[in-house]
PDB file of C-alpha atoms and ligand atoms in Angstrom:
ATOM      1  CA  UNK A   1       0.000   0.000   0.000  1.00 71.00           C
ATOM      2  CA  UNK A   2       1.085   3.574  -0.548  1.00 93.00           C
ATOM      3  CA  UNK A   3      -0.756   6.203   1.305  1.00 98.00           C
ATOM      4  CA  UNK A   4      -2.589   9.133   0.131  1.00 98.00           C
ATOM      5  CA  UNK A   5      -0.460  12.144   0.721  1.00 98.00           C
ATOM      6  CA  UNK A   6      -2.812  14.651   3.289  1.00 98.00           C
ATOM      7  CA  UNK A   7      -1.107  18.048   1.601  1.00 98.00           C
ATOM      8  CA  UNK A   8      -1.672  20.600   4.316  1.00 98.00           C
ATOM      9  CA  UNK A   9       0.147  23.352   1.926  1.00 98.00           C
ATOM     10  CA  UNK A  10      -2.337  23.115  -0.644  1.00 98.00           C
ATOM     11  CA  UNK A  11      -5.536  23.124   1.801  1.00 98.00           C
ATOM     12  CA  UNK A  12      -3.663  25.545   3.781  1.00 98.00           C
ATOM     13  CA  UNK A  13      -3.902  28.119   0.575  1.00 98.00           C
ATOM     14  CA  UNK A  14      -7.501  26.718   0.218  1.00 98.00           C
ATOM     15  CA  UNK A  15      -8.325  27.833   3.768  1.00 98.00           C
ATOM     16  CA  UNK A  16      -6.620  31.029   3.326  1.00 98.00           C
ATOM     17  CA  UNK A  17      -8.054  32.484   0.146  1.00 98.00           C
ATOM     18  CA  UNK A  18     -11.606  31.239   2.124  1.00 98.00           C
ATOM     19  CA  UNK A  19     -10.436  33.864   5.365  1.00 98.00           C
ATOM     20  CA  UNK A  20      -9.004  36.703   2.532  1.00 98.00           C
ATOM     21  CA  UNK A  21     -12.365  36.610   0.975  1.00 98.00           C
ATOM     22  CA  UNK A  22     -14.317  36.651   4.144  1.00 98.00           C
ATOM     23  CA  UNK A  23     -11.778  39.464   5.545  1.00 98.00           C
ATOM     24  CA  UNK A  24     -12.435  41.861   2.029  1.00 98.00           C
ATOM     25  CA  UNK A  25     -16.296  41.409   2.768  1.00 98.00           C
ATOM     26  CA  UNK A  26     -16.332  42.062   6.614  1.00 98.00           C
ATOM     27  CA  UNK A  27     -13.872  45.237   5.718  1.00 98.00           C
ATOM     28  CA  UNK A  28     -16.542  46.387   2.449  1.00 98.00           C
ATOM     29  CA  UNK A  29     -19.414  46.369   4.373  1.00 98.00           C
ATOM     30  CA  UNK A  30     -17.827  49.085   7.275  1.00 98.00           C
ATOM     31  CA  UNK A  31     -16.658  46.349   9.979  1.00 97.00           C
ATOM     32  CA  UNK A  32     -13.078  46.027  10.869  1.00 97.00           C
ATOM     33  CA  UNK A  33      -9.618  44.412   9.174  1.00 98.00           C
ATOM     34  CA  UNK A  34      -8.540  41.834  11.716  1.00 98.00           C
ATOM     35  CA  UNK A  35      -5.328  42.773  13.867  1.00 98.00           C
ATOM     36  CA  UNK A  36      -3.116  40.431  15.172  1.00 98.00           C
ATOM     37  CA  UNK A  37      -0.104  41.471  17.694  1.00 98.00           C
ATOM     38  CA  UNK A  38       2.793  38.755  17.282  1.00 98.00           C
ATOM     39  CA  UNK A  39       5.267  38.863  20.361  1.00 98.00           C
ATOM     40  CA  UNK A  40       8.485  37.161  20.019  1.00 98.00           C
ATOM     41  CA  UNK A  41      10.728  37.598  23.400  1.00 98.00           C
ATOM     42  CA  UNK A  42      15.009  36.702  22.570  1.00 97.00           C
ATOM     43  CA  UNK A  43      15.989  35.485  19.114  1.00 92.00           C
ATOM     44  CA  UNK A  44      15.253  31.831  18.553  1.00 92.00           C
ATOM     45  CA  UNK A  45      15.865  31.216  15.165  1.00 91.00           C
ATOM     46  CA  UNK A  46      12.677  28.381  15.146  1.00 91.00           C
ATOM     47  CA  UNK A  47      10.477  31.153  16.661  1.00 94.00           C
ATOM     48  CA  UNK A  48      11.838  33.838  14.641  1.00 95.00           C
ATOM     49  CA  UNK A  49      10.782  31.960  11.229  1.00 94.00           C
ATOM     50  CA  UNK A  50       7.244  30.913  13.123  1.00 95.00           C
ATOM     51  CA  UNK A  51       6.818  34.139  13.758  1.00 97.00           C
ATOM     52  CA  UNK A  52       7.800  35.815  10.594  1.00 97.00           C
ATOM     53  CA  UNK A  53       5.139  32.614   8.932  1.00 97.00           C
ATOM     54  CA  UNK A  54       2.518  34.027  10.894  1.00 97.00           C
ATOM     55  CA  UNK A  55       2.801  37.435   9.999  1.00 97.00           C
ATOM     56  CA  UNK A  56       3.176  37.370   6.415  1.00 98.00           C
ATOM     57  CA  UNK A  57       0.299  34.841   6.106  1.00 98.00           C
ATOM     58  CA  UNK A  58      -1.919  37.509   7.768  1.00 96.00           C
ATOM     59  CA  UNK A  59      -0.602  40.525   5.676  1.00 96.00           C
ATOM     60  CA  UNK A  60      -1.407  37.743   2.631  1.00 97.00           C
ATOM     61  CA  UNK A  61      -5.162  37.623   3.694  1.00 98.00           C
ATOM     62  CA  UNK A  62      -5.523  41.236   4.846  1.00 98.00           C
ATOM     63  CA  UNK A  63      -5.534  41.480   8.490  1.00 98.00           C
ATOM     64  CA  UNK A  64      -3.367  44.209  10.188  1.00 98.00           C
ATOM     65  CA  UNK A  65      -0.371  42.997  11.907  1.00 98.00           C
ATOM     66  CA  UNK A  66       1.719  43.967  14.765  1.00 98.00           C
ATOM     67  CA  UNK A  67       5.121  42.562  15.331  1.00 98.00           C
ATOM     68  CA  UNK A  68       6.873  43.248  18.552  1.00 98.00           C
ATOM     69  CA  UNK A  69      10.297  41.059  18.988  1.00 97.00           C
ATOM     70  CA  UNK A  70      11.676  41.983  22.539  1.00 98.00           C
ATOM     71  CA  UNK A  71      14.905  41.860  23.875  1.00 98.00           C
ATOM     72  CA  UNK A  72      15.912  37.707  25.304  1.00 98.00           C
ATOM     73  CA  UNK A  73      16.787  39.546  28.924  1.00 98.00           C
ATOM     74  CA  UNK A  74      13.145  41.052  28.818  1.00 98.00           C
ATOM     75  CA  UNK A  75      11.541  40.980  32.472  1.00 98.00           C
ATOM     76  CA  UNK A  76       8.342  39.006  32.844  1.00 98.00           C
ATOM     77  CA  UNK A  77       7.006  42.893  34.520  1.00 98.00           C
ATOM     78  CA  UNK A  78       8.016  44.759  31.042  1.00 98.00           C
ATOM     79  CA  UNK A  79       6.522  41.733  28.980  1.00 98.00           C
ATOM     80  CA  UNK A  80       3.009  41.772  30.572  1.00 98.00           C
ATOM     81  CA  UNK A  81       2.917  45.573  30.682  1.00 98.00           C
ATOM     82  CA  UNK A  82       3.343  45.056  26.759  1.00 98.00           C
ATOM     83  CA  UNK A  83       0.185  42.571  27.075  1.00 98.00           C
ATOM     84  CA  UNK A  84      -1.705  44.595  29.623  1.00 98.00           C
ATOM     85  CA  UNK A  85      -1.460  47.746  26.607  1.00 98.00           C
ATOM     86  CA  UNK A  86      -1.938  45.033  23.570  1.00 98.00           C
ATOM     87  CA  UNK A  87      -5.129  43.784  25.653  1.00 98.00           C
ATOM     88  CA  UNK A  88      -7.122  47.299  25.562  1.00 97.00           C
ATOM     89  CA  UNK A  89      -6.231  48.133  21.764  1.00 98.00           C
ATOM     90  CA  UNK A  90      -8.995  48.061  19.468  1.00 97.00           C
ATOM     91  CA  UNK A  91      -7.067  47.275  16.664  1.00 97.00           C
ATOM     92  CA  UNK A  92      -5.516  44.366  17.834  1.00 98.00           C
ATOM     93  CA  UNK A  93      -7.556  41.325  18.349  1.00 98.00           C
ATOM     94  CA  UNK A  94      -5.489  38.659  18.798  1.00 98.00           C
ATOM     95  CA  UNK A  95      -2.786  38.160  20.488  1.00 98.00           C
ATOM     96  CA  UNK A  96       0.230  35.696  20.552  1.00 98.00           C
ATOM     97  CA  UNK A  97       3.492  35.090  22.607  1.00 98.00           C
ATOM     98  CA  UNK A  98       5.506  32.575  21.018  1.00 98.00           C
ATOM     99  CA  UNK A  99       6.399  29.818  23.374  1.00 97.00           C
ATOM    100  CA  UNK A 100       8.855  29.049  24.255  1.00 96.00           C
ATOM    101  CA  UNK A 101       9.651  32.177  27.002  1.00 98.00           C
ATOM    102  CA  UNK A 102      13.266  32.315  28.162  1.00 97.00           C
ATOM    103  CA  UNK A 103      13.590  31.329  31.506  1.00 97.00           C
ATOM    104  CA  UNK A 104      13.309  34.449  34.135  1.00 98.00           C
ATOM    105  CA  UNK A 105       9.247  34.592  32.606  1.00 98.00           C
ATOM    106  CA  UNK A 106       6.200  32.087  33.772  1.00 98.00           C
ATOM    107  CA  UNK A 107       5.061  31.059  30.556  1.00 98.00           C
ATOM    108  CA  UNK A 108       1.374  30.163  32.638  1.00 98.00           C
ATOM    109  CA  UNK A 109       1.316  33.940  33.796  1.00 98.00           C
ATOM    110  CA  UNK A 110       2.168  35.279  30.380  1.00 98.00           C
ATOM    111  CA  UNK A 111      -0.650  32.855  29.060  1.00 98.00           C
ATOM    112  CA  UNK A 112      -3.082  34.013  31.711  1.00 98.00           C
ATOM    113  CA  UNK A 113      -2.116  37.656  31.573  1.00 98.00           C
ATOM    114  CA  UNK A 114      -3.937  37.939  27.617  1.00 98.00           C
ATOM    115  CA  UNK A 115      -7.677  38.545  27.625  1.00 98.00           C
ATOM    116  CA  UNK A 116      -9.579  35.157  26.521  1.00 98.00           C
ATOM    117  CA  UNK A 117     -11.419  37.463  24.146  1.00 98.00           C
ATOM    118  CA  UNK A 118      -7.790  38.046  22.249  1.00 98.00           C
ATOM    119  CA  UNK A 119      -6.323  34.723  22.987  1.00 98.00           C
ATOM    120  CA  UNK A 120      -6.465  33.525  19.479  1.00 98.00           C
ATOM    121  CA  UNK A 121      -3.873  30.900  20.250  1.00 98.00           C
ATOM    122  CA  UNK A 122      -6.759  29.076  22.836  1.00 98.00           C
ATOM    123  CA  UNK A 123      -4.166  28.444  25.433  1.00 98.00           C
ATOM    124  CA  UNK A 124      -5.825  30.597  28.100  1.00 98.00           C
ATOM    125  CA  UNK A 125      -7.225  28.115  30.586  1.00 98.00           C
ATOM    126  CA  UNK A 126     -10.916  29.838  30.163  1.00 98.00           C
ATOM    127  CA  UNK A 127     -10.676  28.932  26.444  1.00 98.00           C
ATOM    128  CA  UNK A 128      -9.103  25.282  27.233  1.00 98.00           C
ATOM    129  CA  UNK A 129     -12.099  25.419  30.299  1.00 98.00           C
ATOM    130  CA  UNK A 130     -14.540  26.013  27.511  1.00 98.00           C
ATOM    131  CA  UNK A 131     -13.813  23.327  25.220  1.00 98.00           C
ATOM    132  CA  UNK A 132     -13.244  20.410  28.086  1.00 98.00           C
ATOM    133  CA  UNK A 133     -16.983  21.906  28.669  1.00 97.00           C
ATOM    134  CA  UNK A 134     -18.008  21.128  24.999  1.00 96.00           C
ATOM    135  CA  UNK A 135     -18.594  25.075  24.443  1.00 96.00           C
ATOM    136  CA  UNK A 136     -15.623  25.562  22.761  1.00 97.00           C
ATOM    137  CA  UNK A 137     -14.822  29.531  21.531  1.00 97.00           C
ATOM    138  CA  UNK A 138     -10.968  29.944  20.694  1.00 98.00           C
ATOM    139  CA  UNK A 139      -9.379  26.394  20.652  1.00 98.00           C
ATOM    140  CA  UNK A 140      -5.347  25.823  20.046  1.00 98.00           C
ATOM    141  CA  UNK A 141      -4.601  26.146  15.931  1.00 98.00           C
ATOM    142  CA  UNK A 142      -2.496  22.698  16.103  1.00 98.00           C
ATOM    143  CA  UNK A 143      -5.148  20.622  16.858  1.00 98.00           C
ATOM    144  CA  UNK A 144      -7.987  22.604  15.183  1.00 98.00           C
ATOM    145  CA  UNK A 145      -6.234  22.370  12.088  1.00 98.00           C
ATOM    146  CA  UNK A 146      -5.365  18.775  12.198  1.00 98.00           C
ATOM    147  CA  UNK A 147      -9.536  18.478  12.785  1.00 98.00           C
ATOM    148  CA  UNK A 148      -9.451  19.958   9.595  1.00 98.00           C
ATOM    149  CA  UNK A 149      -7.671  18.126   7.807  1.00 98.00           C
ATOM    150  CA  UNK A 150      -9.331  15.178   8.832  1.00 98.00           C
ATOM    151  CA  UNK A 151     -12.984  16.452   7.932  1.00 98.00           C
ATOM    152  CA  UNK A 152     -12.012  18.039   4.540  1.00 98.00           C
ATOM    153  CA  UNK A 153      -9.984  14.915   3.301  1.00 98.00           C
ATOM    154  CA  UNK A 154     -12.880  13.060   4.172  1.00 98.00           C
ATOM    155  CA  UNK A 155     -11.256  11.013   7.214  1.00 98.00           C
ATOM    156  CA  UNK A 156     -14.049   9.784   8.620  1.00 98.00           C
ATOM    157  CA  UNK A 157     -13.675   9.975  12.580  1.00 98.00           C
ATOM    158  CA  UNK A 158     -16.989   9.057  13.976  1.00 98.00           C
ATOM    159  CA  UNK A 159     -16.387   5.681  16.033  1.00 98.00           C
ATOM    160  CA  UNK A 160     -12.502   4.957  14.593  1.00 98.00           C
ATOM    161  CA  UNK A 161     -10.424   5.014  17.389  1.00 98.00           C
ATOM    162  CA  UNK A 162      -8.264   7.727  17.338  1.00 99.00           C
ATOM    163  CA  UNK A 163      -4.601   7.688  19.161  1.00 99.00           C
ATOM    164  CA  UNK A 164      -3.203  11.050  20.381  1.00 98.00           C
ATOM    165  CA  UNK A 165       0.922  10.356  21.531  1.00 98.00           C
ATOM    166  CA  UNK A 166       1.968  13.367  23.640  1.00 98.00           C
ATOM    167  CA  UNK A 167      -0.297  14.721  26.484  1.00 98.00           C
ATOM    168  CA  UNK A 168       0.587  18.577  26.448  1.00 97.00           C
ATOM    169  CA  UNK A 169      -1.950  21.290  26.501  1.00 96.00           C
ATOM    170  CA  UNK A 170      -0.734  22.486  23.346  1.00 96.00           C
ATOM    171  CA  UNK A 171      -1.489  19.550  20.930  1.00 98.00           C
ATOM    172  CA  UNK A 172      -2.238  16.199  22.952  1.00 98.00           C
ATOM    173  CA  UNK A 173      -4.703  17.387  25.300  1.00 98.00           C
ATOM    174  CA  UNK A 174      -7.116  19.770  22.805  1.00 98.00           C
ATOM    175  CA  UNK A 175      -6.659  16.796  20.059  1.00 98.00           C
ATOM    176  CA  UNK A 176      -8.283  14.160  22.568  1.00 98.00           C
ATOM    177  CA  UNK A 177     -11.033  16.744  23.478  1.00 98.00           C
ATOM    178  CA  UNK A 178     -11.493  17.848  19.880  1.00 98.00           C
ATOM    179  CA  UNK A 179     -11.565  13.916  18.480  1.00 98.00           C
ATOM    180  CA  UNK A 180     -14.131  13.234  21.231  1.00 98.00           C
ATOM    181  CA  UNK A 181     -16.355  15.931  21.019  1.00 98.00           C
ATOM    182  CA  UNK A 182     -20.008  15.773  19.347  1.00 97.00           C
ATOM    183  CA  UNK A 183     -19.997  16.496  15.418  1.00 97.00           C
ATOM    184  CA  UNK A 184     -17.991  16.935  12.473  1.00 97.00           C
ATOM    185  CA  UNK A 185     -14.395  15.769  13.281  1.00 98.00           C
ATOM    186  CA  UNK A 186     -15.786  14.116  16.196  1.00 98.00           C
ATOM    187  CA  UNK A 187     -17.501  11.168  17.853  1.00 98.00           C
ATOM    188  CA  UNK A 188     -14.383   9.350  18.132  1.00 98.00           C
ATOM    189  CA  UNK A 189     -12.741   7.222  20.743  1.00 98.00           C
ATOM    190  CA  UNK A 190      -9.981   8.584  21.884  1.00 98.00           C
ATOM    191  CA  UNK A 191      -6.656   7.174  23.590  1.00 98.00           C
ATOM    192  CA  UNK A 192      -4.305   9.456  24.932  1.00 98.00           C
ATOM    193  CA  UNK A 193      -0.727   8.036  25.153  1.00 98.00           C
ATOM    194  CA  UNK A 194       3.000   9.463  26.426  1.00 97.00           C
ATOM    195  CA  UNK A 195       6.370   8.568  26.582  1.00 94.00           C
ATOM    196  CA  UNK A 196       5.461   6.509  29.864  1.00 96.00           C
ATOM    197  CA  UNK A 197       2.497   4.671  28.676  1.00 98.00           C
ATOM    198  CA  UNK A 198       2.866   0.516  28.564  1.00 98.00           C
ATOM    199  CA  UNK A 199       3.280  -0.769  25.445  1.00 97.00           C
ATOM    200  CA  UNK A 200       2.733   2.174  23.162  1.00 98.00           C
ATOM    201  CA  UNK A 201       3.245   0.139  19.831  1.00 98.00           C
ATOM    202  CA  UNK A 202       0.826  -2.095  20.635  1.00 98.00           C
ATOM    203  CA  UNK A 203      -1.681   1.272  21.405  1.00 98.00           C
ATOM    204  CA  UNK A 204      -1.077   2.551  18.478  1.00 98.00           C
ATOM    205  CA  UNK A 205      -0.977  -0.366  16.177  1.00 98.00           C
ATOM    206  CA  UNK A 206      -5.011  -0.089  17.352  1.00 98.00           C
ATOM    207  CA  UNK A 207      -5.820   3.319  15.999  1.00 98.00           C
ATOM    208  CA  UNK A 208      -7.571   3.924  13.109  1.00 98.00           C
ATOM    209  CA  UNK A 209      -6.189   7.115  13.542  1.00 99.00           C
ATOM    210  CA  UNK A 210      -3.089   7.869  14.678  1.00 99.00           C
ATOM    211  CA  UNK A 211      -1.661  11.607  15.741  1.00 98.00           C
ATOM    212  CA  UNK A 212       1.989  11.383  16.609  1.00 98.00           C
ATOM    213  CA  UNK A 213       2.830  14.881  18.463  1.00 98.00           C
ATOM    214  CA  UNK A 214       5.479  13.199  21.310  1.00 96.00           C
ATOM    215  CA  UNK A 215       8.489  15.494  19.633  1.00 95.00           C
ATOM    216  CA  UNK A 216      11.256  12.746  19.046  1.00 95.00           C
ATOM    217  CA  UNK A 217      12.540  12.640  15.250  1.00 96.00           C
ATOM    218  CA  UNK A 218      10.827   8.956  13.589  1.00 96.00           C
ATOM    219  CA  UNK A 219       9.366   7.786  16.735  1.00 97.00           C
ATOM    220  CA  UNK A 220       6.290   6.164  15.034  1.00 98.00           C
ATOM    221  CA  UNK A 221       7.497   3.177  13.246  1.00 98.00           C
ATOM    222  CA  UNK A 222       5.731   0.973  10.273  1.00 98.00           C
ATOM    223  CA  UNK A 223       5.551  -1.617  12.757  1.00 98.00           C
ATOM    224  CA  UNK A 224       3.281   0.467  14.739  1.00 98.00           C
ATOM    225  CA  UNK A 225       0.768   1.521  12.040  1.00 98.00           C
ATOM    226  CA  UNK A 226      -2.401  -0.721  11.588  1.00 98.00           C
ATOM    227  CA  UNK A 227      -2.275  -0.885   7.473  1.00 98.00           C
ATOM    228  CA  UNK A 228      -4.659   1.523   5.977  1.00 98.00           C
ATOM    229  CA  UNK A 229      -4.658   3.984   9.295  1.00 98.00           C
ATOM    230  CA  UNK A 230      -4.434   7.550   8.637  1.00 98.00           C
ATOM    231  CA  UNK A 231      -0.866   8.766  10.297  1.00 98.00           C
ATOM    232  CA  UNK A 232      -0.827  12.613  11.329  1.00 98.00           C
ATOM    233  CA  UNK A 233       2.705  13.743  11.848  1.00 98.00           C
ATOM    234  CA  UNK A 234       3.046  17.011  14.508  1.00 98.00           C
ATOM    235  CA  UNK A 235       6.614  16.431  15.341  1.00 96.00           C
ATOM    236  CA  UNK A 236       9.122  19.389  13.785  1.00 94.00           C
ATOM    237  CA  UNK A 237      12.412  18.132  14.654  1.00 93.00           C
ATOM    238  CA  UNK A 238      15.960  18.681  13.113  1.00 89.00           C
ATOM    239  CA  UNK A 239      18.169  16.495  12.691  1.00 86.00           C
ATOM    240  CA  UNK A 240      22.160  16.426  12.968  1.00 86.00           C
ATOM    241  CA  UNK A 241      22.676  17.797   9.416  1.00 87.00           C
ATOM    242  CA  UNK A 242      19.627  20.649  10.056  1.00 87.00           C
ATOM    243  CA  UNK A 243      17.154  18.820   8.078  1.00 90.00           C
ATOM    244  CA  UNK A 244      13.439  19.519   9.293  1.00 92.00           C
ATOM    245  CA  UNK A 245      11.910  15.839  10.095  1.00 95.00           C
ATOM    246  CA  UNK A 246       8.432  14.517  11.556  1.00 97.00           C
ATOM    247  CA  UNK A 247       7.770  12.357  14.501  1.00 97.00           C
ATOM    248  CA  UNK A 248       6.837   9.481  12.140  1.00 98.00           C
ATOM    249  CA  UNK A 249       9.315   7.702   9.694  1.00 98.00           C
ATOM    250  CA  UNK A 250       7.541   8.996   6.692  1.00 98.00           C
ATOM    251  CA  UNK A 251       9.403   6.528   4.431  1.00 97.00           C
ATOM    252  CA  UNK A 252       8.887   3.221   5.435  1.00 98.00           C
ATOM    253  CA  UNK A 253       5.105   4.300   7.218  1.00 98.00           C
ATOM    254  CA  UNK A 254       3.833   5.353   3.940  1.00 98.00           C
ATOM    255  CA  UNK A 255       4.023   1.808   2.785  1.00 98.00           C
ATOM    256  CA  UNK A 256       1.553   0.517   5.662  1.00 98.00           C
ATOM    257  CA  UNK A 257      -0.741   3.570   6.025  1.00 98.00           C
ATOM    258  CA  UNK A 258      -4.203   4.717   4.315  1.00 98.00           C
ATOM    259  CA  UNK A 259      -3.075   8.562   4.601  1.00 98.00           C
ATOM    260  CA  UNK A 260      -0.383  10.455   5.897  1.00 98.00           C
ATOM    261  CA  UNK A 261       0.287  13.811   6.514  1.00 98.00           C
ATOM    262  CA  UNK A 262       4.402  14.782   5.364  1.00 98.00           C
ATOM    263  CA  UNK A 263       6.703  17.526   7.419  1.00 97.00           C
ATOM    264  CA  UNK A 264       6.910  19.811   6.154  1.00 96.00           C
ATOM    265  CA  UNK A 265       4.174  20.857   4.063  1.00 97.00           C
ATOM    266  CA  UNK A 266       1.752  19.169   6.209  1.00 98.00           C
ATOM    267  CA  UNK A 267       0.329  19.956   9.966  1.00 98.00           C
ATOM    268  CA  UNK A 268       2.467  22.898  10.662  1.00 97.00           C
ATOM    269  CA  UNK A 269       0.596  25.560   7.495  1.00 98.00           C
ATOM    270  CA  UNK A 270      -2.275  24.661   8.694  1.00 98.00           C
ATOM    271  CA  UNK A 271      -1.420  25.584  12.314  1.00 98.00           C
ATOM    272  CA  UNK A 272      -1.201  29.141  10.740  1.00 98.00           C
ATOM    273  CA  UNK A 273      -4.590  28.670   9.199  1.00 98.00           C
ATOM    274  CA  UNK A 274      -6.304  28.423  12.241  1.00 98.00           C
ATOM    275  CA  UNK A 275      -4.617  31.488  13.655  1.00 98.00           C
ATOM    276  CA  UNK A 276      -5.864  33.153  10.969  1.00 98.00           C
ATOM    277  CA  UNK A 277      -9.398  31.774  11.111  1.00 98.00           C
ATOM    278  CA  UNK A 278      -9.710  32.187  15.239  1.00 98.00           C
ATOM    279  CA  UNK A 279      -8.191  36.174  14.778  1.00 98.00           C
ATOM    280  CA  UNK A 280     -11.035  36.548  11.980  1.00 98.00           C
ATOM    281  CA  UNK A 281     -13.250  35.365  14.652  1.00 98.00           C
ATOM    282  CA  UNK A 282     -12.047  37.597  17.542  1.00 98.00           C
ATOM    283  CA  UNK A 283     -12.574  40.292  15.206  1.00 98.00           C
ATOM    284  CA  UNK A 284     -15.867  39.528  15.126  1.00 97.00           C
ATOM    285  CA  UNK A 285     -16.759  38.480  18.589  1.00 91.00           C
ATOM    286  CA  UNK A 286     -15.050  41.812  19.231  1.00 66.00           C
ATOM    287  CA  UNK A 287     -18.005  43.574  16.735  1.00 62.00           C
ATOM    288  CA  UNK A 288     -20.753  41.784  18.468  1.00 58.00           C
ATOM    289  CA  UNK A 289     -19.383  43.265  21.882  1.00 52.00           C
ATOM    290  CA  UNK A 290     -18.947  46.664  21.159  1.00 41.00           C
TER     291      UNK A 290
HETATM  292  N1  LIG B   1       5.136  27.423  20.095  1.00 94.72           N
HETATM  293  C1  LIG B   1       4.914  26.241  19.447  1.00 94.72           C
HETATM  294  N2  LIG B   1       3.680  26.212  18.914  1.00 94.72           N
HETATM  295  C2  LIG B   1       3.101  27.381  19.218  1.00 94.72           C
HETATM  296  C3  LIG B   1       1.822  27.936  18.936  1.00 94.72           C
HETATM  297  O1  LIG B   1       0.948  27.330  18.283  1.00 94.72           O
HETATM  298  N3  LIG B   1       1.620  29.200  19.421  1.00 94.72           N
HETATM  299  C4  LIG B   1       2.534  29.858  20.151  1.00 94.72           C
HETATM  300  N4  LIG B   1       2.223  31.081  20.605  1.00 94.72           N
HETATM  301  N5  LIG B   1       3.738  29.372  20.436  1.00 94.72           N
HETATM  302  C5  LIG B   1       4.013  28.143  19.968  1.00 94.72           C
END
């Protein structure tokens, strides 16, 4: 078997002509262009080319951005008065801090510190609070765009079992709660497994679905993979020559799954899809508000 290539790139540029389009129409009929603020803190290079991702995609689709790159010895005080001013600008409704912080800042108080109405990133614990509670308003882009993925190449997810490796509140724990929820993308049965669960092959040889997001460079193996499973591949890791590889061994997985998603090209433009579609939405929720 050789699995169907899941091209996030190319539904990536579907998504985001969708958002432009929507974006000229909100700004033609008198509402407002969506503002994002983009805060880098120090100058890692991975963050610096995440950052610089987000921001052109948004100038792409029309929003207003707002770039701020601090200083690496910046004090957790001078970085949440930044926040504090960010979080009563009209023009900016969204707004990200690119984890990781150096060391001397809490990344929970920095995460806490921006408004849940701006917090298009859904790490604030009243958004993650809202979709355990199966309300769910800004939810993290990672998973919501792997969702995606799923529902527009037709992956059906209603009662497969779905396997989620890596437990983190930025990818593990919103997949499992997205992949269970009620609807679209949904109605699965979820397993959530991490580098200490027992006998993780044999977990994920079950799925019928199978999100590796555990951050170690070919972790899944083919041996692992139920043939015909789709295999969704979070990991971004380099390796000793500076080459950008997956969590899964794309290679010799391919030959055993139904669908896999590649790195790069795959989950990570669509993680800046779903920025762009939950700052769309602040804008909005913003409207309704004022
Ligand atoms: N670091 C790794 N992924 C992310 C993300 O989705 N958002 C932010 N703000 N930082 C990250």
């Amino acid at each position: 078997m050789t699995a169907r290539i899941l091209d996030g790139r190319a539904l990536a540029l579907t998504m985001q002509a969708e958002i432009a389009a929507a974006v000229a129409e909100q700004v033609n009929c008198g509402g407002p262009r969506p503002g994002l603020a983009a805060i880098q803190v120090g100058d890692n290079d991975a963050s610096a080319r995440y950052v610089r991702g987000k921001i052109e995609a948004c100038e792409r689709a029309g929003f207003a951005s707002f770039p701020y790159r601090l200083p690496a010895d910046t004090t957790e005080a001078q970085l949440l008065n930044l926040i504090e001013r960010l979080n009563s600008e009209p023009h900016v409704h969204g707004i990200l801090v690119q984890l990781p912080l150096p060391c001397q800042i809490n990344e929970q108080t920095i995460i806490g510190a921006v408004w849940p109405i701006k917090d298009v990133d859904g790490f604030h614990p009243t958004n993650q609070g809202l979709l355990a509670s199966g309300n769910p308003r800004f939810v993290a882009c990672t998973p919501l765009g792997i969702q995606q993925m799923l529902v527009r190449n037709c992956i059906a997810t209603e009662g497969a079992h779905a396997v989620v490796i890596g437990r983190s509140n930025i990818v593990g724990k919103p997949m499992a709660l997205l992949l269970m929820s009620k609807g679209p993308g949904g109605d699965a049965t979820v397993t959530v497994a991490h580098s200490k669960s027992r006998d993780l092959a044999a977990i994920a040889r079950s799925a019928d679905i199978l999100i590796a997001a555990i951050g170690r460079a070919h972790f899944v193996t083919a041996d692992m993979v139920k043939p015909g499973a789709a295999v969704i591949d979070v990991g971004i890791n380099r390796t000793s020559k500076g080459k950008l590889t997956g969590d899964v061994d794309f290679h010799e997985v391919s030959k055993v799954a139904g669908a896999i998603s590649p790195v790069p090209g795959g989950v990570g433009p669509m993680t800046i899809t779903m920025l762009l579609h939950n700052t769309l939405r602040a804008s909005q929720i913003g409207q309704r508000q004022s």
